[in-house]
Amino acid sequence: MKLNKAELINHLQDDIFGIISEEADRLNLECYVIGGYVRDIFLKRDSKDIDVVTVGSGIDLASAVAARLGKKAFLSVFKNFGTAQVKHKDVEVEFVGARRESYNRDSRKPIVEDGTLNDDQNRRDFTINALAICLNKDRFGELVDPFDGLADMKKGIIKTPLDPDITFSDDPLRMMRAIRFATQLGFTIEEETFKAIERNRERINIISGERVIDEINKMMNSKRPSTGFILLEKSKLLEIIFPELQALKGIESKEGRGHKDNFFHTMAVLDNVAEASDNLWLRWSAVMHDIGKPATKRYDKKIGWTFHNHNFIGEKMVPGIFRRLKLPLDTKMKYVQKLVGLHMRPIVLAEEEVTDSAIRRLLFDAGDDIEELMILCEADITSKNKEKVKRYISNFKVVRQKLHEIEEKDRIRNMQPVVTGEEIMKMFNLPPSREVGEIKAALKDAVLDGVISNNTEEAINFLKNYASERGLVIHGQEITK
Ligand code: CTP
């Protein structure tokens, strides 16, 4: 992990570093690349954004760099924050003057004063994020690492540079960041730092929901997202930001019978899904799939614990949770709702005899999301009973095989009815009414039950029979398709 100066210089080959160096020297400003960019050099991670700190005016340095780069560079100045950004090709550089900061208790808005590099490093979140590399010509490539962040990177430790109570109280978002970095990097949060998260947890309430969910989504996109939620639970942040998930934790026992801990079960499902797919919304479906369980939990003397309809209750809970967590309320939410609502269907199929009709109905309801629904349902098998797991997996194979065969044969996935509601109204001379809906549903059921195929001829024959059985008159309207 240790890199010598020459090796570090190798990571500063982009022309932009040479230009920043020359302009800083010309303006007589001490200047460093700092934070995530430096950390990611050592961790061999790709990093897009470059943060530059200068002892003096960051805006002056940014303006000089933008002027040097010419028309292809875009400069944005944020006077209120004393920062400026230069975009050039696919590189984004953020410039800021070195600061000392102190905060007041009720906001994240700091009282800012000019400071030295060391002041600036003191006010950063974690030792691994406080490393700086000098860009001035005579010290180009020199590493400044006052808190031995390198050693922490090597040991895989997240630790604040100062007293963690100060660092977290100054900016409570950092509690989320600590857990997010631990999840992304597979690091451990140092004990005192972790205790301070627990102590300062209530301060998370001054942070906007958008920032919090940003961190959660970064966690969710990691290789093992459960790490993050388990740390959130341990630090008691979870009960503040996501009480519905917290409510899944714990085991209740009656007459010597307990149920499984649905929080840890959900975590296992989430990791299983994460292994199979990068889709963030499928991962959210895993987090939410049993969210309706606490509300539906009952104890029955004969059969033990039940969670009847938890999938439908869960589906209904999704919009409220999405709204509060500032997750999108669009098709992504609908997708999560659909998967939560349907997640018991393949399991039931795998337990019972798999009929063609049930498979057609599942295909019809899941549509193009059928593959992802199957991933979720297979991920949901977390039993420790090996025999049970084996049986489920082999039954799922049958379900998948059947899904495949029936889709090939009947193309149910995106089935459009061959006879529309309008055509039914004309045929039966009916105004828009409940009756039209019933006729349409009967036709759909006939197709899904395999009574008829989804083609015009069979549909018309079906409707003629349907009419004569009920004494309805068909008005000779031909179907156009
Ligand atoms: N920083 C901080 N406190 C925060 C946010 C950021 O001290 N609440 C500092 C850290 O030194 C961090 C740097 O600002 O390294 C840049 O922040 P940011 O771009 O948000 O994060 P990165 O560390 O670059 O990581 P990532 O890109 O993964 O978010």
Short mmCIF file of C-alpha atoms and ligand atoms in Angstrom, two decimals:
data_model
loop_
_atom_site.label_atom_id
_atom_site.label_comp_id
_atom_site.label_asym_id
_atom_site.label_seq_id
_atom_site.Cartn_x
_atom_site.Cartn_y
_atom_site.Cartn_z
CA MET A 1 0.00 0.00 0.00
CA LYS A 2 2.86 2.35 0.72
CA LEU A 3 3.77 4.26 -2.41
CA ASN A 4 6.93 6.29 -2.81
CA LYS A 5 6.94 9.79 -4.26
CA ALA A 6 7.73 8.62 -7.79
CA GLU A 7 4.81 6.17 -7.69
CA LEU A 8 2.46 8.82 -6.39
CA ILE A 9 3.56 11.17 -9.16
CA ASN A 10 2.55 8.42 -11.59
CA HIS A 11 -1.03 8.90 -10.40
CA LEU A 12 -0.86 12.62 -11.09
CA GLN A 13 -0.15 12.33 -14.81
CA ASP A 14 -3.36 13.94 -16.03
CA ASP A 15 -2.51 17.32 -17.63
CA ILE A 16 -4.87 19.00 -15.18
CA PHE A 17 -2.46 18.41 -12.27
CA GLY A 18 0.41 20.08 -14.16
CA ILE A 19 -1.77 23.08 -14.94
CA ILE A 20 -3.02 23.41 -11.35
CA SER A 21 0.58 23.15 -10.16
CA GLU A 22 1.81 25.92 -12.48
CA GLU A 23 -1.10 28.25 -11.73
CA ALA A 24 -0.76 27.71 -7.95
CA ASP A 25 2.96 28.53 -8.15
CA ARG A 26 2.27 31.59 -10.28
CA LEU A 27 -0.28 32.85 -7.72
CA ASN A 28 2.05 31.87 -4.92
CA LEU A 29 -0.57 29.55 -3.36
CA GLU A 30 0.21 26.37 -1.45
CA CYS A 31 -1.98 23.68 -2.98
CA TYR A 32 -2.88 19.99 -2.50
CA VAL A 33 -5.07 17.28 -3.92
CA ILE A 34 -6.95 15.88 -0.93
CA GLY A 35 -9.68 13.50 0.29
CA GLY A 36 -11.32 10.74 -1.69
CA TYR A 37 -9.06 11.05 -4.72
CA VAL A 38 -5.94 10.42 -2.64
CA ARG A 39 -7.60 7.63 -0.63
CA ASP A 40 -8.64 5.88 -3.84
CA ILE A 41 -5.09 5.96 -5.25
CA PHE A 42 -4.00 3.80 -2.33
CA LEU A 43 -7.07 1.60 -2.41
CA LYS A 44 -6.71 1.18 -6.19
CA ARG A 45 -10.26 2.33 -6.77
CA ASP A 46 -11.43 4.40 -9.71
CA SER A 47 -12.07 7.95 -8.69
CA LYS A 48 -13.66 10.61 -10.83
CA ASP A 49 -13.82 13.73 -8.76
CA ILE A 50 -10.71 15.60 -7.73
CA ASP A 51 -10.74 17.83 -4.65
CA VAL A 52 -8.09 20.51 -4.41
CA VAL A 53 -7.42 22.55 -1.32
CA THR A 54 -5.31 25.67 -1.34
CA VAL A 55 -4.03 27.84 1.47
CA GLY A 56 -5.66 31.00 0.16
CA SER A 57 -8.53 31.55 -2.24
CA GLY A 58 -9.85 28.43 -3.94
CA ILE A 59 -11.93 30.61 -6.23
CA ASP A 60 -8.87 32.54 -7.46
CA LEU A 61 -7.01 29.32 -8.20
CA ALA A 62 -10.02 27.78 -9.98
CA SER A 63 -10.48 30.90 -12.11
CA ALA A 64 -6.80 30.86 -13.12
CA VAL A 65 -6.95 27.15 -14.00
CA ALA A 66 -10.15 27.62 -16.02
CA ALA A 67 -8.60 30.54 -17.90
CA ARG A 68 -5.54 28.43 -18.77
CA LEU A 69 -7.71 25.58 -20.05
CA GLY A 70 -9.59 27.97 -22.33
CA LYS A 71 -12.99 27.59 -23.95
CA LYS A 72 -13.37 23.87 -23.30
CA ALA A 73 -13.38 24.37 -19.54
CA PHE A 74 -16.46 25.27 -17.50
CA LEU A 75 -16.08 27.27 -14.33
CA SER A 76 -18.77 27.45 -11.63
CA VAL A 77 -18.20 29.69 -8.64
CA PHE A 78 -20.10 29.25 -5.37
CA LYS A 79 -19.20 32.49 -3.62
CA ASN A 80 -21.25 31.73 -0.49
CA PHE A 81 -19.31 28.55 0.12
CA GLY A 82 -15.96 29.93 -1.04
CA THR A 83 -15.66 27.07 -3.52
CA ALA A 84 -15.41 26.74 -7.29
CA GLN A 85 -15.59 23.89 -9.74
CA VAL A 86 -13.80 23.42 -13.04
CA LYS A 87 -15.08 20.87 -15.54
CA HIS A 88 -12.80 19.92 -18.38
CA LYS A 89 -13.55 16.95 -20.64
CA ASP A 90 -14.54 14.18 -18.24
CA VAL A 91 -12.62 15.60 -15.28
CA GLU A 92 -14.26 17.58 -12.46
CA VAL A 93 -12.11 19.49 -10.02
CA GLU A 94 -13.49 21.12 -6.89
CA PHE A 95 -11.38 23.96 -5.45
CA VAL A 96 -11.63 25.17 -1.88
CA GLY A 97 -9.54 27.37 0.36
CA ALA A 98 -8.13 25.63 3.47
CA ARG A 99 -10.46 26.32 6.40
CA ARG A 100 -10.97 26.12 10.07
CA GLU A 101 -14.55 25.47 10.87
CA SER A 102 -16.75 25.40 13.86
CA TYR A 103 -20.39 24.50 13.85
CA ASN A 104 -23.39 25.41 15.88
CA ARG A 105 -25.57 22.65 17.22
CA ASP A 106 -28.67 23.07 15.10
CA SER A 107 -27.34 23.11 11.62
CA ARG A 108 -24.73 21.81 9.30
CA LYS A 109 -23.79 25.37 8.36
CA PRO A 110 -20.30 26.01 9.65
CA ILE A 111 -18.75 29.24 10.77
CA VAL A 112 -15.81 29.33 8.43
CA GLU A 113 -12.44 31.01 8.79
CA ASP A 114 -9.34 30.77 6.63
CA GLY A 115 -6.87 28.22 7.92
CA THR A 116 -3.79 26.14 7.23
CA LEU A 117 -3.62 22.76 5.54
CA ASN A 118 -3.49 21.18 8.97
CA ASP A 119 -6.65 23.03 10.09
CA ASP A 120 -8.34 21.74 6.98
CA GLN A 121 -7.25 18.16 7.56
CA ASN A 122 -8.46 18.36 11.17
CA ARG A 123 -11.99 19.14 10.05
CA ARG A 124 -12.30 16.19 7.68
CA ASP A 125 -14.43 13.17 8.42
CA PHE A 126 -12.06 10.19 8.59
CA THR A 127 -8.34 9.60 8.79
CA ILE A 128 -8.45 7.77 5.45
CA ASN A 129 -10.08 10.83 3.87
CA ALA A 130 -7.63 13.37 5.28
CA LEU A 131 -4.55 12.54 3.21
CA ALA A 132 -3.18 15.27 0.95
CA ILE A 133 -0.60 15.29 -1.85
CA CYS A 134 1.21 18.53 -2.57
CA LEU A 135 0.93 19.89 -6.11
CA ASN A 136 3.39 22.81 -5.90
CA LYS A 137 6.39 22.19 -8.13
CA ASP A 138 9.08 21.95 -5.48
CA ARG A 139 7.04 19.46 -3.40
CA PHE A 140 5.04 17.81 -6.20
CA GLY A 141 3.94 14.31 -5.10
CA GLU A 142 4.74 14.79 -1.39
CA LEU A 143 2.23 13.03 0.86
CA VAL A 144 0.92 14.81 3.96
CA ASP A 145 -0.77 12.28 6.26
CA PRO A 146 -0.97 13.69 9.80
CA PHE A 147 -3.34 11.05 11.22
CA ASP A 148 -1.66 8.02 9.71
CA GLY A 149 -4.60 7.37 7.44
CA LEU A 150 -2.35 5.04 5.47
CA ALA A 151 -2.05 2.70 8.43
CA ASP A 152 -5.84 2.77 8.88
CA MET A 153 -6.31 1.92 5.23
CA LYS A 154 -3.97 -1.00 5.65
CA LYS A 155 -5.82 -2.22 8.75
CA GLY A 156 -9.18 -1.49 7.18
CA ILE A 157 -10.33 0.97 9.81
CA ILE A 158 -12.73 3.91 9.72
CA LYS A 159 -11.78 6.41 12.40
CA THR A 160 -12.29 10.14 12.86
CA PRO A 161 -9.18 12.35 12.98
CA LEU A 162 -10.42 14.26 16.06
CA ASP A 163 -12.66 13.33 18.98
CA PRO A 164 -15.50 11.51 17.17
CA ASP A 165 -18.17 13.34 19.20
CA ILE A 166 -16.93 16.59 17.68
CA THR A 167 -16.59 15.22 14.15
CA PHE A 168 -20.11 13.71 14.16
CA SER A 169 -21.78 16.49 16.00
CA ASP A 170 -20.26 18.99 13.52
CA ASP A 171 -21.74 17.09 10.61
CA PRO A 172 -24.04 14.19 11.51
CA LEU A 173 -24.14 12.99 7.89
CA ARG A 174 -20.70 11.59 8.66
CA MET A 175 -22.32 8.87 10.77
CA MET A 176 -24.01 7.62 7.63
CA ARG A 177 -20.77 8.08 5.69
CA ALA A 178 -18.85 5.97 8.23
CA ILE A 179 -21.29 3.13 7.80
CA ARG A 180 -21.38 3.57 4.03
CA PHE A 181 -17.56 3.47 3.75
CA ALA A 182 -17.44 0.43 6.03
CA THR A 183 -19.91 -1.28 3.69
CA GLN A 184 -18.28 -0.21 0.42
CA LEU A 185 -14.71 -0.91 1.49
CA GLY A 186 -15.34 -3.86 3.81
CA PHE A 187 -13.71 -1.85 6.64
CA THR A 188 -14.42 -1.92 10.38
CA ILE A 189 -15.49 1.17 12.30
CA GLU A 190 -13.07 1.77 15.16
CA GLU A 191 -14.70 1.21 18.57
CA GLU A 192 -14.69 4.77 19.94
CA THR A 193 -15.88 6.10 16.59
CA PHE A 194 -18.72 3.58 16.58
CA LYS A 195 -19.76 4.40 20.15
CA ALA A 196 -19.91 8.06 19.18
CA ILE A 197 -22.29 7.23 16.33
CA GLU A 198 -24.61 5.63 18.83
CA ARG A 199 -24.33 8.62 21.18
CA ASN A 200 -24.92 11.19 18.45
CA ARG A 201 -27.56 9.25 16.53
CA GLU A 202 -30.42 11.67 17.21
CA ARG A 203 -28.48 14.42 15.39
CA ILE A 204 -29.19 12.60 12.12
CA ASN A 205 -32.54 14.40 12.25
CA ILE A 206 -30.94 17.69 11.15
CA ILE A 207 -29.77 16.07 7.92
CA SER A 208 -32.01 16.18 4.86
CA GLY A 209 -33.62 12.93 3.79
CA GLU A 210 -32.06 13.28 0.34
CA ARG A 211 -28.54 13.14 1.77
CA VAL A 212 -29.36 10.21 4.00
CA ILE A 213 -30.88 8.16 1.19
CA ASP A 214 -27.92 8.98 -1.01
CA GLU A 215 -25.68 7.23 1.49
CA ILE A 216 -28.10 4.31 1.88
CA ASN A 217 -28.20 3.83 -1.88
CA LYS A 218 -24.40 3.80 -2.00
CA MET A 219 -24.51 1.10 0.66
CA MET A 220 -27.16 -0.76 -1.29
CA ASN A 221 -24.98 -0.74 -4.39
CA SER A 222 -22.11 -2.39 -2.52
CA LYS A 223 -21.19 -6.04 -2.77
CA ARG A 224 -22.66 -6.94 0.64
CA PRO A 225 -25.33 -4.36 1.42
CA SER A 226 -26.37 -6.17 4.61
CA THR A 227 -23.20 -4.89 6.32
CA GLY A 228 -24.59 -1.35 6.21
CA PHE A 229 -28.05 -2.17 7.55
CA ILE A 230 -26.62 -4.33 10.31
CA LEU A 231 -24.36 -1.44 11.38
CA LEU A 232 -27.30 0.98 11.19
CA GLU A 233 -29.25 -1.37 13.44
CA LYS A 234 -26.40 -1.83 15.90
CA SER A 235 -25.83 1.92 16.20
CA LYS A 236 -29.61 2.46 16.67
CA LEU A 237 -29.72 4.77 13.67
CA LEU A 238 -32.03 2.34 11.91
CA GLU A 239 -34.92 2.88 14.32
CA ILE A 240 -34.73 6.60 13.59
CA ILE A 241 -34.42 6.52 9.82
CA PHE A 242 -36.19 3.28 8.89
CA PRO A 243 -38.35 2.05 11.80
CA GLU A 244 -40.29 -0.39 9.60
CA LEU A 245 -37.11 -2.35 8.95
CA GLN A 246 -36.14 -2.17 12.61
CA ALA A 247 -39.54 -3.67 13.47
CA LEU A 248 -38.52 -6.89 11.70
CA LYS A 249 -35.85 -7.56 14.28
CA GLY A 250 -36.35 -9.99 17.10
CA ILE A 251 -37.91 -13.33 17.82
CA GLU A 252 -41.13 -13.79 19.73
CA SER A 253 -41.82 -17.08 21.44
CA LYS A 254 -45.10 -18.62 22.53
CA GLU A 255 -45.57 -22.07 23.95
CA GLY A 256 -41.97 -22.77 23.16
CA ARG A 257 -42.37 -21.88 19.49
CA GLY A 258 -40.45 -19.00 18.00
CA HIS A 259 -40.43 -17.54 14.49
CA LYS A 260 -37.29 -16.61 12.60
CA ASP A 261 -35.73 -13.17 13.04
CA ASN A 262 -37.10 -11.41 10.00
CA PHE A 263 -34.48 -8.67 10.05
CA PHE A 264 -31.57 -11.08 9.69
CA HIS A 265 -33.58 -13.14 7.22
CA THR A 266 -34.17 -9.99 5.13
CA MET A 267 -30.45 -9.24 5.28
CA ALA A 268 -29.62 -12.70 3.97
CA VAL A 269 -32.14 -12.29 1.15
CA LEU A 270 -30.67 -8.88 0.30
CA ASP A 271 -27.15 -10.30 0.03
CA ASN A 272 -28.40 -13.22 -2.05
CA VAL A 273 -30.11 -10.82 -4.44
CA ALA A 274 -27.03 -8.58 -4.54
CA GLU A 275 -24.96 -11.57 -5.58
CA ALA A 276 -27.31 -12.28 -8.47
CA SER A 277 -28.09 -8.77 -9.71
CA ASP A 278 -26.84 -5.17 -9.77
CA ASN A 279 -30.37 -3.82 -10.04
CA LEU A 280 -30.78 -1.35 -7.16
CA TRP A 281 -34.58 -1.65 -7.26
CA LEU A 282 -34.50 -5.42 -7.09
CA ARG A 283 -32.29 -4.96 -4.04
CA TRP A 284 -34.87 -2.56 -2.56
CA SER A 285 -37.54 -5.20 -3.24
CA ALA A 286 -35.47 -7.60 -1.15
CA VAL A 287 -35.27 -5.07 1.70
CA MET A 288 -39.03 -4.55 1.56
CA HIS A 289 -40.25 -8.05 0.75
CA ASP A 290 -41.23 -8.95 4.34
CA ILE A 291 -41.86 -5.41 5.59
CA GLY A 292 -45.53 -6.33 6.16
CA LYS A 293 -44.70 -9.15 8.55
CA PRO A 294 -44.87 -7.32 11.91
CA ALA A 295 -48.33 -5.97 11.04
CA THR A 296 -49.66 -9.40 10.08
CA LYS A 297 -48.02 -11.57 12.73
CA ARG A 298 -50.45 -13.89 14.55
CA TYR A 299 -50.03 -16.91 16.74
CA ASP A 300 -52.20 -19.92 16.07
CA LYS A 301 -52.22 -22.74 18.58
CA LYS A 302 -52.37 -25.35 15.86
CA ILE A 303 -49.96 -24.05 13.24
CA GLY A 304 -47.76 -21.64 15.19
CA TRP A 305 -46.73 -18.23 13.86
CA THR A 306 -48.38 -16.94 10.70
CA PHE A 307 -47.92 -13.81 8.59
CA HIS A 308 -50.95 -14.10 6.33
CA ASN A 309 -51.08 -11.58 3.50
CA HIS A 310 -47.85 -9.91 4.59
CA ASN A 311 -46.97 -9.55 0.93
CA PHE A 312 -50.11 -7.48 0.19
CA ILE A 313 -49.75 -5.40 3.36
CA GLY A 314 -46.07 -4.89 2.46
CA GLU A 315 -47.04 -3.79 -1.04
CA LYS A 316 -49.37 -1.19 0.49
CA MET A 317 -46.64 0.06 2.86
CA VAL A 318 -44.12 0.70 0.08
CA PRO A 319 -45.39 4.14 -1.10
CA GLY A 320 -45.40 5.62 2.42
CA ILE A 321 -41.88 4.37 3.06
CA PHE A 322 -40.63 5.54 -0.34
CA ARG A 323 -42.11 8.99 0.27
CA ARG A 324 -40.54 9.35 3.70
CA LEU A 325 -37.16 8.02 2.59
CA LYS A 326 -37.16 10.35 -0.45
CA LEU A 327 -36.99 7.43 -2.83
CA PRO A 328 -38.53 7.98 -6.28
CA LEU A 329 -42.31 7.72 -6.47
CA ASP A 330 -42.34 6.66 -10.11
CA THR A 331 -42.13 3.37 -12.02
CA LYS A 332 -39.29 2.26 -9.74
CA MET A 333 -41.61 2.36 -6.76
CA LYS A 334 -44.32 0.55 -8.73
CA TYR A 335 -41.78 -2.13 -9.60
CA VAL A 336 -40.84 -2.62 -5.93
CA GLN A 337 -44.53 -2.76 -4.98
CA LYS A 338 -45.20 -5.34 -7.65
CA LEU A 339 -42.34 -7.59 -6.57
CA VAL A 340 -43.26 -7.32 -2.89
CA GLY A 341 -46.87 -8.15 -3.72
CA LEU A 342 -45.95 -11.13 -5.89
CA HIS A 343 -43.06 -12.57 -3.91
CA MET A 344 -45.07 -15.44 -2.40
CA ARG A 345 -46.47 -16.68 -5.69
CA PRO A 346 -43.54 -18.73 -7.03
CA ILE A 347 -42.95 -20.20 -3.56
CA VAL A 348 -46.54 -21.37 -3.39
CA LEU A 349 -46.16 -22.82 -6.86
CA ALA A 350 -43.00 -24.60 -5.82
CA GLU A 351 -44.84 -26.14 -2.87
CA GLU A 352 -47.89 -27.28 -4.78
CA GLU A 353 -48.44 -29.00 -8.03
CA VAL A 354 -47.50 -26.59 -10.79
CA THR A 355 -50.50 -26.17 -13.06
CA ASP A 356 -50.31 -24.48 -16.44
CA SER A 357 -53.05 -22.13 -15.40
CA ALA A 358 -51.12 -20.91 -12.32
CA ILE A 359 -48.01 -20.44 -14.44
CA ARG A 360 -49.94 -18.41 -17.05
CA ARG A 361 -51.39 -16.21 -14.30
CA LEU A 362 -47.97 -15.63 -12.80
CA LEU A 363 -46.55 -14.72 -16.21
CA PHE A 364 -49.45 -12.40 -16.85
CA ASP A 365 -49.10 -10.61 -13.49
CA ALA A 366 -45.29 -10.37 -13.45
CA GLY A 367 -44.89 -9.52 -17.15
CA ASP A 368 -41.32 -8.58 -18.04
CA ASP A 369 -40.27 -8.62 -14.38
CA ILE A 370 -40.72 -12.38 -14.10
CA GLU A 371 -36.96 -13.13 -14.19
CA GLU A 372 -36.24 -10.69 -11.38
CA LEU A 373 -39.19 -11.97 -9.36
CA MET A 374 -37.70 -15.45 -9.64
CA ILE A 375 -34.32 -14.14 -8.45
CA LEU A 376 -36.01 -12.58 -5.41
CA CYS A 377 -37.95 -15.75 -4.63
CA GLU A 378 -34.93 -18.00 -4.87
CA ALA A 379 -32.99 -15.55 -2.71
CA ASP A 380 -35.82 -15.85 -0.18
CA ILE A 381 -34.89 -19.46 0.61
CA THR A 382 -32.64 -19.01 3.60
CA SER A 383 -33.66 -22.03 5.65
CA LYS A 384 -30.92 -23.80 7.56
CA ASN A 385 -32.64 -27.10 6.86
CA LYS A 386 -30.59 -28.49 3.97
CA GLU A 387 -33.26 -30.95 2.86
CA LYS A 388 -35.85 -28.19 2.67
CA VAL A 389 -33.53 -25.96 0.65
CA LYS A 390 -32.76 -28.80 -1.73
CA ARG A 391 -36.44 -29.51 -2.25
CA TYR A 392 -37.27 -25.85 -2.90
CA ILE A 393 -34.42 -25.43 -5.33
CA SER A 394 -35.45 -28.44 -7.31
CA ASN A 395 -39.11 -27.32 -7.28
CA PHE A 396 -38.05 -23.90 -8.47
CA LYS A 397 -36.27 -25.57 -11.36
CA VAL A 398 -39.60 -27.12 -12.36
CA VAL A 399 -41.32 -23.73 -12.05
CA ARG A 400 -38.68 -22.07 -14.21
CA GLN A 401 -38.88 -24.83 -16.80
CA LYS A 402 -42.67 -24.53 -16.94
CA LEU A 403 -42.48 -20.74 -17.16
CA HIS A 404 -40.18 -21.13 -20.09
CA GLU A 405 -42.34 -23.70 -21.88
CA ILE A 406 -45.58 -21.80 -21.42
CA GLU A 407 -44.08 -18.49 -22.43
CA GLU A 408 -42.72 -20.10 -25.61
CA LYS A 409 -46.11 -21.60 -26.38
CA ASP A 410 -48.58 -18.93 -25.29
CA ARG A 411 -46.63 -15.63 -25.11
CA ILE A 412 -48.48 -14.59 -21.98
CA ARG A 413 -45.85 -12.17 -20.65
CA ASN A 414 -47.07 -9.12 -22.53
CA MET A 415 -50.42 -10.51 -23.50
CA GLN A 416 -52.74 -7.97 -25.04
CA PRO A 417 -56.34 -9.15 -25.32
CA VAL A 418 -57.23 -9.79 -28.98
CA VAL A 419 -60.70 -8.40 -28.35
CA THR A 420 -60.78 -4.95 -26.80
CA GLY A 421 -63.34 -3.48 -24.44
CA GLU A 422 -64.58 -1.24 -27.25
CA GLU A 423 -65.17 -4.20 -29.51
CA ILE A 424 -67.05 -6.01 -26.75
CA MET A 425 -69.29 -2.94 -26.32
CA LYS A 426 -70.08 -2.95 -30.03
CA MET A 427 -70.66 -6.72 -30.18
CA PHE A 428 -73.04 -6.72 -27.24
CA ASN A 429 -74.41 -3.25 -27.86
CA LEU A 430 -73.50 -2.23 -24.33
CA PRO A 431 -72.56 1.16 -22.89
CA PRO A 432 -69.38 1.34 -20.81
CA SER A 433 -70.39 -0.64 -17.74
CA ARG A 434 -69.42 -3.24 -15.20
CA GLU A 435 -70.81 -5.90 -17.49
CA VAL A 436 -68.21 -5.05 -20.16
CA GLY A 437 -65.50 -5.48 -17.52
CA GLU A 438 -66.93 -8.86 -16.54
CA ILE A 439 -67.01 -10.09 -20.14
CA LYS A 440 -63.41 -8.92 -20.60
CA ALA A 441 -62.32 -10.68 -17.42
CA ALA A 442 -64.07 -13.90 -18.47
CA LEU A 443 -62.20 -13.78 -21.77
CA LYS A 444 -58.87 -13.18 -20.00
CA ASP A 445 -59.54 -16.04 -17.56
CA ALA A 446 -60.36 -18.37 -20.44
CA VAL A 447 -56.98 -17.62 -22.00
CA LEU A 448 -55.05 -17.87 -18.73
CA ASP A 449 -56.83 -21.12 -17.80
CA GLY A 450 -55.96 -22.54 -21.20
CA VAL A 451 -59.62 -22.96 -22.22
CA ILE A 452 -58.89 -21.05 -25.43
CA SER A 453 -55.79 -19.69 -27.15
CA ASN A 454 -55.28 -15.99 -27.41
CA ASN A 455 -56.42 -15.60 -31.03
CA THR A 456 -59.38 -13.78 -32.60
CA GLU A 457 -61.22 -16.83 -33.86
CA GLU A 458 -61.23 -18.67 -30.56
CA ALA A 459 -62.03 -15.46 -28.68
CA ILE A 460 -65.11 -14.80 -30.85
CA ASN A 461 -66.31 -18.36 -30.44
CA PHE A 462 -65.86 -18.05 -26.70
CA LEU A 463 -67.85 -14.79 -26.65
CA LYS A 464 -70.65 -16.34 -28.71
CA ASN A 465 -70.94 -19.22 -26.25
CA TYR A 466 -70.73 -16.82 -23.34
CA ALA A 467 -73.59 -14.77 -24.87
CA SER A 468 -75.87 -17.72 -25.55
CA GLU A 469 -75.35 -19.15 -22.07
CA ARG A 470 -76.50 -15.86 -20.60
CA GLY A 471 -79.19 -15.00 -23.11
CA LEU A 472 -77.24 -12.01 -24.43
CA VAL A 473 -77.60 -10.92 -28.06
CA ILE A 474 -74.58 -10.57 -30.31
CA HIS A 475 -74.97 -7.68 -32.73
CA GLY A 476 -72.94 -9.17 -35.55
CA GLN A 477 -70.06 -6.74 -35.18
CA GLU A 478 -67.01 -8.32 -36.75
CA ILE A 479 -63.72 -8.08 -34.91
CA THR A 480 -61.19 -6.21 -37.03
CA LYS A 481 -57.95 -7.85 -35.91
N1 CTP B 1 -15.82 15.33 3.65
C1 CTP B 1 -15.99 15.45 5.02
N2 CTP B 1 -17.24 15.40 5.56
C2 CTP B 1 -18.32 15.19 4.78
C3 CTP B 1 -18.16 15.04 3.39
C4 CTP B 1 -16.88 15.11 2.87
O1 CTP B 1 -15.02 15.65 5.74
N3 CTP B 1 -19.54 15.14 5.31
C5 CTP B 1 -14.45 15.44 3.09
C6 CTP B 1 -13.66 14.15 3.11
O2 CTP B 1 -12.30 14.51 3.25
C7 CTP B 1 -13.90 13.58 1.72
C8 CTP B 1 -13.95 14.84 0.87
O3 CTP B 1 -14.55 15.82 1.72
O4 CTP B 1 -12.89 12.70 1.30
C9 CTP B 1 -14.74 14.69 -0.41
O5 CTP B 1 -16.07 14.32 -0.14
P1 CTP B 1 -16.97 13.50 -1.13
O6 CTP B 1 -16.63 13.83 -2.53
O7 CTP B 1 -18.37 13.64 -0.67
O8 CTP B 1 -16.61 12.00 -0.79
P2 CTP B 1 -15.40 11.09 -1.17
O9 CTP B 1 -14.59 10.87 0.05
O10 CTP B 1 -14.69 11.61 -2.37
O11 CTP B 1 -16.08 9.69 -1.47
P3 CTP B 1 -17.25 9.34 -2.51
O12 CTP B 1 -16.86 9.91 -3.81
O13 CTP B 1 -17.26 7.85 -2.46
O14 CTP B 1 -18.50 9.93 -1.92
#
